[in-house]
Every structure is written in structure tokens, then in C-alpha cells.
Amino acid sequence: MEKCIACGLCSEKCPARTADDYEAGLSKRKAIYVPYPQAVPLKYVIDHDRCIYFKKGKCKACEKFCPTGAILFEDQEQTLELNVGSIILTTGLQTFDPGSFDTYQYSALSNVVTSIEFERILSAGGPTQGHVLRPSDGRTAKKIAWLQCVGSREINRCDHGYCSGVCCMYAIKEALMAKEHVGSDCEASIFYMDLRTSGKDFEKYYTKAEQDGVRFLRSRVHSITQTDPDGTVALHYATEDGCRLEETFDLVVLSVGMEPAESGVETARMMGIACNEDRFLKTRDFAPVSTSTPGIYAAGVATECKDIPQSVMEASAAAGSAGIDLAAARGTLVSEKHFGPEKDFAGQEVRIGVFVCNCGTNIGGVADVPSIVEFAKSLPGVAYVEENQFSCSQDTQANIAATVREHDLNRVVVAACTPRTHEALFQETIRDSGLNPYLFEMANIRNQCTWCHSGDSEKATAKSKDLVKMAVAKASLLEAIPELSVDITKAVLVIGGGLSGMTAALNLADQGFAVTLLERDAELGGVARDIAHTWSGEDVQAYLRDLRERVQTHTQITTLLNAEVLDASGFVGNFRSTVKQGDQTRSVEHGATILATGGTATRSEEYLGAEHPNVTRWHEIEQDPDKLAQASNVVFIQCVGSRNQERPYCSRICCTTSITQAIRIKQASPEKNVFILYRDIRAPGAKEKLYTKARQLGVVFIRYSLENKPLVTQNGEALSVRVFDPILQQPVEIQADLINLATAIEPNQTQHLAQLFKLPLNAEHFFMEAHAKLRPVDFASDGLFCCGLAHYPKPIEESLAQASAAAGRAATILAQSKARISPLVSQIDQGKCIGCGLCIEICPFGAIQAEEVEANIHRAANIPASCKGCGLCASSCPQRAIDMLHFRDRQIEAAIGAAV
Amino acid sequence: MLHTDMHAVASVATAPPVGAVLVVGGGIAGMQSALDLADSGYFVYLLEKSPAIGGTMAQLDKTFPTNDCSM
């Protein structure tokens, strides 16, 4: 594996072809292959079952052509014994196989594809290069249908009573992408039961899709047929009002649901870990990443269907939880790499070494590498030039390091592929030879030259020379840049003492870090104080009592009640906040900050919410048992103030809460009539089973639309609800004794905190994370994290997972004695600065501050630890007083000057 | 194949712990756990059955809301 340089010759010469799993079987690959071009590790591997040598005992074409002798036919499977303190299971999913569903004709009709196949069809690197072509005849598919809930919410045929939770969103995404790829005449239709866009910003995406012409049909398709020999497909379906319709499509996409990966189920069985009835690993609401075995944690789809952000949160939560168990052994099995001293070459003339890579035939097969080498020798400052077969291979690395020392080089240029994948490798190599890693520059003569000009070797050679000339010109002006690091205060400030804040605080305290937990109320607990049970029936008050006890008795946690943050300054590892508690203020120093400021259910005047004593909201209905006992007709109204123009988001937990309450009422008194008036029932994952159960118990669900909302009127004390029933196609009137409103959930006021810590809020004032998918608990600025309702409405188990994740992420900073930060930051010339403040305003990271240089005279000063090197300040400065290290104006100008 | 000694795991509470973690599955969740643990000072074994890490997410063309390519 060390010898493989991923040149691809073996695969090119391999005579055996087989279905490509990565492309969902839509194209072929060789028996020796990399799964996809960006694979990590980028090493070719032999598919044992498809290799001709392994099947018939001869061939070995790959071995013959491999330039580095990397093929090992005699490689054997090995059994390793690992000694570990904890295990995390992230065994993932497999998609539902619709082949056995004759309704959908997936096996019979080639123009019926799964959503994973469609992802590959959309991909520019996929089998059709992103052209949306139908498999039957390769014609562009202009009319495409998505069928939702294939293998989800279905107990008759596939025994998956749960909702997969992600298909509505990915179908909308695929529909919008298809329209983008095919053009304006693409018609996209989504056939669905309930549209479940309850995640953060999902509802806006749904609305946008509607505006962009994606058609949403609330209907379940009952059969699929082929109408012509070319493969056009007819869908037969019934609308909600009972009309039977038939419509033809070029392509039908089955939005297949998720199952736990078979290999994960097998691993759990072998390890004796409990699974639930759907074969997902069993967890509890209060311990969302703990399996049935202590010390073994789980995250992602292994435990329940979920989307990417939730999987990433749980992954960080599992890491944080394992971190508690292993805190005493932190750092015992890892060591940092140490380098020798850097060479000082001050006053020395520029001596550049240029290494030109052939990359097998990738570069050498197109451009004339020897002539590039000769050209490089003629460039000013160049002291040494060498041609490599593969500059990135291990032996060449050793050679480069030796050459730098031998020829006393003080700058290095590698003309090869992209710095995105290889810069770090070469930087480490030259650091090994005693050079500062920033005395390095790459010329990308492969991706940006020989790959895109493969048909014209003369021009490719000329362009390669230009690229090398530019890199050399820049390299001659490169400077050594010292590494930057800051000390870390091993303490955390957690703002907000609800379930999320307490969970994050306790997790970090258990990992050994000092925590200050700040709560503005007189008591810990937040909104959880009003909740009796989680959706699966676990006792919230008992858990809360226990959690509060553990927090308040923990020696590492200082709890400050009736407290608020007055002021804050600093950066990762070094925050200082001023906290006010009663009349006293105190200063808190902390290396990381967690914002768990929570949210609240709004009050509503709609539906007589502010006027009538029998119109309640959320958990109020549980708080007066006598009133409930006397009621015969109970009506729940959903989406009160959510999913409208004022709040264009779904509050996510209201459907499950009302259904849970309805079930409790029905179970206690089956004779009561319980109605839930809803727009879409959004019960993701196993919560779908509550919806099924409620219907079995006789809860009546009536759908209403935003245009035709229920009407609540009062006659004396009596309440009446009038709503249009889309199944009966007529209005119904309910004499209600109690009406409970599922009002919108809003974040608590955080504008002040957001300003102090320079944190972005979205349009609805929820905190905005660094990246919706990949960094769901981080802020863009280092050392700051958020969790719970302050981020978005979510059920308790998701808040707890996010809280543990925030703790896990904070621990990655607090565990270091020093935080290493990129030294490629802005440099401000205060002599040129006029103190206009434009850079301070424009910096998205709060990395520039006004420094008082004389009385009332301010100049910009950068905070390297907060700077991300984006260069916005430099490009906006009217005085050109700001330069970016390693990308100084004169360095870039030299490169451009060399090109023109 | 994965072999585990359940007794070794269960006795973590009493014996001094081992500062290493086994992460089973190299999809987006496994990679995130592995990175966080390594950054927190633990040695990580990341186990993946296929020849490359990335899992199901690596097959997705683009992801909401940024339409970033999944790679």
C-alpha cells in the first residue's frame, strides 16, 4: 500500500470489468480499482471476487505494468488484536431494496431508478457526467416523478413502520437539481403523503421548490406500467378527493428509505449489544449515544434514521462521552511530532529547487517534461532542477529532503498536481530538511494543464512552463513564517442552565475541565420544567432532578443563578467575560464558550388563545387534570404561528407532542373524542409509530391548509371549531370542550450575546452554525459552540446529543496545552492605517480591533488567533495598509508579472 | 473481522483506562468521532469494511443547503 502512487496504470491494463457499486451499478469498473477519484486512502485495491488471477490462476497484468512494484497477490487477511478503552459504533445504513416490491416495477422497468442511482446520474463525475438521461434509451429525461416513502411508513409489504426522515428533503433537492441540469422545460413532480421538512431552514427550501415549479402531489401511486417500447412510464394514482388519474413520465425516481447496515446489525449481535425492533441499536432519550453496553457508544444511522447534521452531532457527542470514560488516560498513547530547528538563511541569496513531476503519464504523457526542466533551469534564482516520475512517492520525498540539504536550497517549487491534496505533504518534507514550511510553492501543471489540454501537447508544454515561471517568481519572494500558537485556559463558560446547558457542563466537568454555568433564572432546568415525559415515555422531571443534583454538587462546576453576561472579549483559548449576578460583577476566564440559551413556545391570540380559559397551549393541557377529565371533545391545532410568512419554519416537535398527548387521553378514556387538525404530520423516525398508534386508538386527524385554516368561535362559554375536511370534501363542525394549541417555538433573546461574542443569527434569530451539515455545533469563530433550542427547535434527545457534541467539540480545544493556529493571517501596517474602521466592520471573524495608539487616535490591529486569512480586510483597505502573509500583494504581483 | 473482549470493556470503570478508541465504520459519523477523539488526545483505530472512508455521503452529488459537492 505504501508503494502505490495511484497512477492508475494497473486499472487501465486490467482486463476484468464488473459493476461499479459506487456508481450504484450504473457503470462498470475494473477488478483493480479505487472506489472514486477522491478516495481516501487513494490506493488501488484488487476485488478478490472479480480478479481473473484469483479466479483462474493467471493474468497478473497489473503486476506487470505497475511502475512501483506495489501489487501484492500473496497479501493475506490478518486478524488484529486491539487494546482500546472505548468503542464507537458508526455502522451506518443501507438503502431499502425496492426490487421485491412489484408495485414499483423497479426490477422490470429500466426507467424506474432509486434515489441513490439518481444522485449518481446528477453527479458531474457520475456515469452520465451529470446529464439527466433515462437508462432505457439515453434520451434526456424531461418529465420526472419522485415517489416518496418507498420502504418507509409501510407495514404491509416491507415491515418498516418508521419514517426514514430524510427522503422528503433529498427528493426536493434532487428535483431542483434536475431542473437545473435539464433546463426550464424539466417538469418535476413529487408524490408524497406528508411533506416532512422539519429541519433547520428546510421549510424555506420546500417553499422555494414550490415557487420554482416543482409539483407536489399528495397521493400514493398504486401501480406503474410501461406505455411505449422506448420506456416511458405511466403512474396510476388516486388523489385525495378520490379521483383516479394516470400520467406518463420519462423517469421515475423511488425515494428509498434507510435500514441499518446489515454489517452493523451483525457487529451488534457479535458484541451482544441490544437492538430495537427495527434492528437499530437501542438507545434512550436521556442517553442518545449510549448503547446497552457501558463504554460502547453509537452515532449516526446505526441508532435511528437521521440526516447528516444529526449524525455529525451524535458523532461528536459519542467522542465526548468516550472522553469522559477515558479522561484519566488522555494523551497517554499519542505523541506530537517534533521537528529539528529551522535553518536560518538570513542574508543568503535565493536558491530555489524545482521538482517537475511526470505523474506517470498524467503529465509526462502530454507535456514535454524534459523541456520544462531545461526551461526551469534558466529561471532567475533557480539553483537546482530535477525530473521525478512521481514527486509524491515516499522515496522521492526522502530524495527531496536530501537534495535540499545537499544543494543548500532555501525555497522549493514542486510542479505537479494540486496543493489542495499535496501541499501539506511537501511542506512536511521540506520542514524535515530544516526549511520553514512556507518556503514552498506548487505549480499545478496536471489538473490545470495536462488534464484539460490533453489533446495539445505543444500548448500544454508552453502553459506548464508559464505556470512554473509564475511559481518560481512567487517563490523567490517567499518568507519564512513562524508557526503561531496560543495558550489555552482550561475552563469553559456555559451560558444557559436548561437541559442542554447542564448536560454540556456536566460532560466537560466529568472530563476534568472547570466549568462556569450561568443561568438567568433563579433555578436550573429551563423549559424542561414544564415537560412530564419524552416522546417515548421517559420521566423528564425525575431526570431533571437527578441532573440538577449532579450539576450542583460537582466540584468542577460553578453555577451562577440570576446571572447574565455583561461584556465579553478574547478569542479561542483566551476568552474573558464579565458576569453580573445580583449586584455583583465578576470576571470569568475561559478557553471555550458554549451557548445554550434555549427557546420558548410563543403565546398566540389566534384561535381565541388569549381569551378563552379552555384554549390552552403545549403542556398546559396536562396541568389541569380535572378540566381534562370533564372534557368529551378535545381538539389539538397544529402549526399555530409556524410555517407561515412571519415564521417560515417548522417547529419540529409539535406533531409528536400533540400525538403523544392525544394517545394518553385516548388510553385513559377511550370514549373521549380527540381531534388533531394538522397541515402535514411530521413524525420522523420511530415517532411515525406513535402516529400509527394514535390512529389505531381512534384519534381523528383532519388536514387543513394555510389558505383554509380552522375557525374557532365562542358562543357563551361553548367553543366550536369549524374545519374543511379534505376527505369528506366538506366542512365539519366540532363542539370542543378543550382546544390545545401547538404554538411556534422561538429562540430566547440572544441579540446582546450575539453582539458580544460576534455570533451570527439567522433571519429567525436562531444561532447560525459554521456549516449546516458538517459543523452543526460550531460557530465560524473558533472556541464557540451552540446547542439546544437556541440552534433550532428539537426534541430532548436531540438537544442532549447536541449538548454532548458541544462538550466534545470544546474538549478538542481544551485538551491541547496550546492551540496551534494558521500563521497565514493579515498583517497591518499601522503607519499606513488611517483608522477608518472599514476592515473591522468587514471582518466576519471579529479578528481586527481598534487599538488606541495615542489619545483618541485608533489604528487597526489584528488578532491572529481569530483571523482565518480570508483577505477581505486586505482587499477592502483604501490605504493598502493590510497584506496577507504568504499572499502578499508583491508576491502575487510577481507571479502575475511572470505570466504576462 | 472484529474481535472484542467484553470483559475488558466492562471493566473500564475500575481499571485504569486505555487511551485508545475503536471506531467501527468510516462514514461521516465515524470520521467525525475519530477526528474529535484524536484532537482530544486519544489514539483512534478507524475500521472501515470498504477500501475507502466516506460511507453513503460520498455517493451523494450535492447536499442542502450550500449545494456543496459531498466530497
Tab-separated table of N, CA, C and O in Angstrom, chain A residues 494-502 518-520 525-528 594-601 649 745-751 753 761 764-767 785-794 799 802:
chain	number	residue	atom	x	y	z
A	494	VAL	N	-20.487	28.072	30.165
A	494	VAL	CA	-21.709	27.589	29.523
A	494	VAL	C	-22.811	28.588	29.855
A	494	VAL	O	-23.090	28.838	31.033
A	495	ILE	N	-23.419	29.151	28.816
A	495	ILE	CA	-24.459	30.158	29.043
A	495	ILE	C	-25.824	29.520	28.817
A	495	ILE	O	-26.160	29.119	27.702
A	496	GLY	N	-26.585	29.394	29.884
A	496	GLY	CA	-27.900	28.761	29.804
A	496	GLY	C	-27.929	27.475	30.606
A	496	GLY	O	-27.166	26.559	30.332
A	497	GLY	N	-28.815	27.414	31.612
A	497	GLY	CA	-28.846	26.267	32.520
A	497	GLY	C	-30.056	25.379	32.333
A	497	GLY	O	-30.597	24.838	33.293
A	498	GLY	N	-30.505	25.226	31.078
A	498	GLY	CA	-31.553	24.243	30.805
A	498	GLY	C	-30.929	22.868	30.639
A	498	GLY	O	-29.766	22.654	30.992
A	499	LEU	N	-31.706	21.930	30.083
A	499	LEU	CA	-31.196	20.565	29.904
A	499	LEU	C	-29.905	20.571	29.097
A	499	LEU	O	-28.945	19.891	29.443
A	500	SER	N	-29.883	21.345	28.001
A	500	SER	CA	-28.704	21.349	27.132
A	500	SER	C	-27.493	21.903	27.858
A	500	SER	O	-26.421	21.296	27.860
A	501	GLY	N	-27.664	23.065	28.473
A	501	GLY	CA	-26.540	23.687	29.158
A	501	GLY	C	-26.007	22.815	30.285
A	501	GLY	O	-24.799	22.649	30.443
A	502	MET	N	-26.916	22.246	31.078
A	502	MET	CA	-26.478	21.386	32.186
A	502	MET	C	-25.745	20.155	31.664
A	502	MET	O	-24.741	19.720	32.229
A	518	LEU	N	-23.918	29.416	33.712
A	518	LEU	CA	-24.612	30.662	34.004
A	518	LEU	C	-26.082	30.534	33.625
A	518	LEU	O	-26.403	30.081	32.530
A	519	GLU	N	-26.981	30.895	34.555
A	519	GLU	CA	-28.421	30.805	34.276
A	519	GLU	C	-29.073	32.124	34.681
A	519	GLU	O	-28.827	32.647	35.753
A	520	ARG	N	-29.933	32.652	33.818
A	520	ARG	CA	-30.523	33.963	34.137
A	520	ARG	C	-31.678	33.827	35.136
A	520	ARG	O	-32.015	34.757	35.836
A	525	GLY	N	-32.971	24.385	34.823
A	525	GLY	CA	-33.999	23.494	34.268
A	525	GLY	C	-34.630	23.988	32.982
A	525	GLY	O	-35.058	23.204	32.147
A	526	GLY	N	-34.719	25.308	32.819
A	526	GLY	CA	-35.275	25.854	31.579
A	526	GLY	C	-36.666	25.335	31.275
A	526	GLY	O	-37.452	25.035	32.178
A	527	VAL	N	-36.988	25.206	29.998
A	527	VAL	CA	-38.346	24.810	29.616
A	527	VAL	C	-38.665	23.354	29.974
A	527	VAL	O	-39.832	22.959	30.008
A	528	ALA	N	-37.646	22.559	30.265
A	528	ALA	CA	-37.900	21.159	30.610
A	528	ALA	C	-38.728	21.044	31.889
A	528	ALA	O	-39.350	20.013	32.155
A	594	ILE	N	-19.860	27.896	25.432
A	594	ILE	CA	-20.998	27.159	24.874
A	594	ILE	C	-22.269	27.973	25.104
A	594	ILE	O	-22.553	28.383	26.240
A	595	LEU	N	-22.998	28.206	24.034
A	595	LEU	CA	-24.249	28.956	24.154
A	595	LEU	C	-25.420	27.994	24.103
A	595	LEU	O	-25.655	27.324	23.092
A	596	ALA	N	-26.130	27.907	25.232
A	596	ALA	CA	-27.284	27.013	25.339
A	596	ALA	C	-28.431	27.841	25.905
A	596	ALA	O	-28.958	27.564	26.975
A	597	THR	N	-28.777	28.886	25.169
A	597	THR	CA	-29.685	29.894	25.714
A	597	THR	C	-31.159	29.556	25.539
A	597	THR	O	-32.023	30.301	25.995
A	598	GLY	N	-31.443	28.450	24.847
A	598	GLY	CA	-32.806	27.928	24.858
A	598	GLY	C	-33.826	28.655	24.004
A	598	GLY	O	-33.520	29.580	23.252
A	599	GLY	N	-35.063	28.193	24.124
A	599	GLY	CA	-36.166	28.759	23.368
A	599	GLY	C	-37.456	28.614	24.159
A	599	GLY	O	-37.476	28.002	25.231
A	600	THR	N	-38.524	29.197	23.626
A	600	THR	CA	-39.805	29.174	24.339
A	600	THR	C	-40.937	28.990	23.339
A	600	THR	O	-40.852	29.462	22.209
A	601	ALA	N	-42.024	28.374	23.807
A	601	ALA	CA	-43.235	28.312	22.984
A	601	ALA	C	-43.915	29.671	23.063
A	601	ALA	O	-44.085	30.225	24.149
A	649	TYR	N	-40.670	28.598	9.277
A	649	TYR	CA	-40.010	27.344	9.665
A	649	TYR	C	-40.983	26.463	10.428
A	649	TYR	O	-41.990	26.938	10.954
A	745	ILE	N	-42.276	27.663	18.289
A	745	ILE	CA	-41.178	27.786	19.251
A	745	ILE	C	-40.195	28.813	18.726
A	745	ILE	O	-39.789	28.769	17.569
A	746	GLU	N	-39.857	29.738	19.606
A	746	GLU	CA	-38.925	30.799	19.232
A	746	GLU	C	-37.681	30.706	20.091
A	746	GLU	O	-37.744	30.250	21.232
A	747	PRO	N	-36.549	31.188	19.569
A	747	PRO	CA	-35.352	31.232	20.424
A	747	PRO	C	-35.509	32.347	21.452
A	747	PRO	O	-36.195	33.332	21.189
A	748	ASN	N	-34.879	32.181	22.622
A	748	ASN	CA	-34.865	33.282	23.591
A	748	ASN	C	-34.018	34.422	23.033
A	748	ASN	O	-33.196	34.214	22.141
A	749	GLN	N	-34.228	35.609	23.582
A	749	GLN	CA	-33.497	36.799	23.119
A	749	GLN	C	-31.988	36.605	23.277
A	749	GLN	O	-31.510	36.408	24.392
A	750	THR	N	-31.263	36.660	22.191
A	750	THR	CA	-29.805	36.493	22.301
A	750	THR	C	-29.041	37.556	21.533
A	750	THR	O	-27.842	37.448	21.375
A	751	GLN	N	-29.758	38.579	21.062
A	751	GLN	CA	-29.067	39.585	20.237
A	751	GLN	C	-27.862	40.178	20.966
A	751	GLN	O	-26.813	40.381	20.369
A	753	LEU	N	-25.997	38.834	23.396
A	753	LEU	CA	-24.885	37.870	23.453
A	753	LEU	C	-24.227	37.718	22.082
A	753	LEU	O	-23.009	37.620	21.964
A	761	LEU	N	-26.741	35.296	13.675
A	761	LEU	CA	-28.078	34.732	13.889
A	761	LEU	C	-28.740	34.612	12.523
A	761	LEU	O	-28.460	35.408	11.626
A	764	GLU	N	-34.529	34.177	11.666
A	764	GLU	CA	-35.500	33.940	12.743
A	764	GLU	C	-34.830	34.003	14.109
A	764	GLU	O	-35.402	33.583	15.115
A	765	HIS	N	-33.590	34.490	14.137
A	765	HIS	CA	-32.831	34.703	15.365
A	765	HIS	C	-32.346	33.436	16.042
A	765	HIS	O	-31.999	33.449	17.225
A	766	PHE	N	-32.331	32.323	15.329
A	766	PHE	CA	-31.622	31.155	15.849
A	766	PHE	C	-30.140	31.354	15.532
A	766	PHE	O	-29.791	31.989	14.532
A	767	PHE	N	-29.277	30.789	16.404
A	767	PHE	CA	-27.843	30.890	16.134
A	767	PHE	C	-27.512	30.188	14.827
A	767	PHE	O	-28.079	29.134	14.508
A	785	PHE	N	-19.420	27.417	20.658
A	785	PHE	CA	-20.305	26.322	20.249
A	785	PHE	C	-21.730	26.609	20.709
A	785	PHE	O	-21.931	27.337	21.674
A	786	CYS	N	-22.707	26.014	20.016
A	786	CYS	CA	-24.080	26.201	20.487
A	786	CYS	C	-24.814	24.861	20.523
A	786	CYS	O	-24.412	23.900	19.867
A	787	CYS	N	-25.861	24.798	21.307
A	787	CYS	CA	-26.651	23.581	21.379
A	787	CYS	C	-28.066	23.889	21.867
A	787	CYS	O	-28.338	24.952	22.409
A	788	GLY	N	-28.948	22.942	21.615
A	788	GLY	CA	-30.316	23.032	22.127
A	788	GLY	C	-31.209	23.927	21.299
A	788	GLY	O	-30.963	24.182	20.117
A	789	LEU	N	-32.270	24.452	21.927
A	789	LEU	CA	-33.290	25.217	21.209
A	789	LEU	C	-32.757	26.539	20.653
A	789	LEU	O	-33.368	27.126	19.764
A	790	ALA	N	-31.628	27.010	21.175
A	790	ALA	CA	-31.048	28.251	20.653
A	790	ALA	C	-30.603	28.063	19.205
A	790	ALA	O	-30.488	29.018	18.455
A	791	HIS	N	-30.344	26.816	18.838
A	791	HIS	CA	-29.908	26.488	17.482
A	791	HIS	C	-31.103	26.249	16.577
A	791	HIS	O	-31.149	26.711	15.451
A	792	TYR	N	-32.112	25.547	17.099
A	792	TYR	CA	-33.332	25.250	16.336
A	792	TYR	C	-34.249	24.409	17.229
A	792	TYR	O	-33.755	23.693	18.081
A	793	PRO	N	-35.588	24.464	17.050
A	793	PRO	CA	-36.452	23.591	17.854
A	793	PRO	C	-36.083	22.122	17.643
A	793	PRO	O	-35.840	21.713	16.505
A	794	LYS	N	-36.017	21.380	18.725
A	794	LYS	CA	-35.685	19.963	18.596
A	794	LYS	C	-36.139	19.221	19.838
A	794	LYS	O	-36.275	19.820	20.901
A	799	SER	N	-31.496	17.561	21.635
A	799	SER	CA	-30.824	18.616	22.408
A	799	SER	C	-29.686	18.032	23.234
A	799	SER	O	-28.595	18.601	23.300
A	802	GLN	N	-26.810	17.159	21.032
A	802	GLN	CA	-26.082	18.346	20.599
A	802	GLN	C	-25.287	18.957	21.752
A	802	GLN	O	-24.186	19.484	21.548
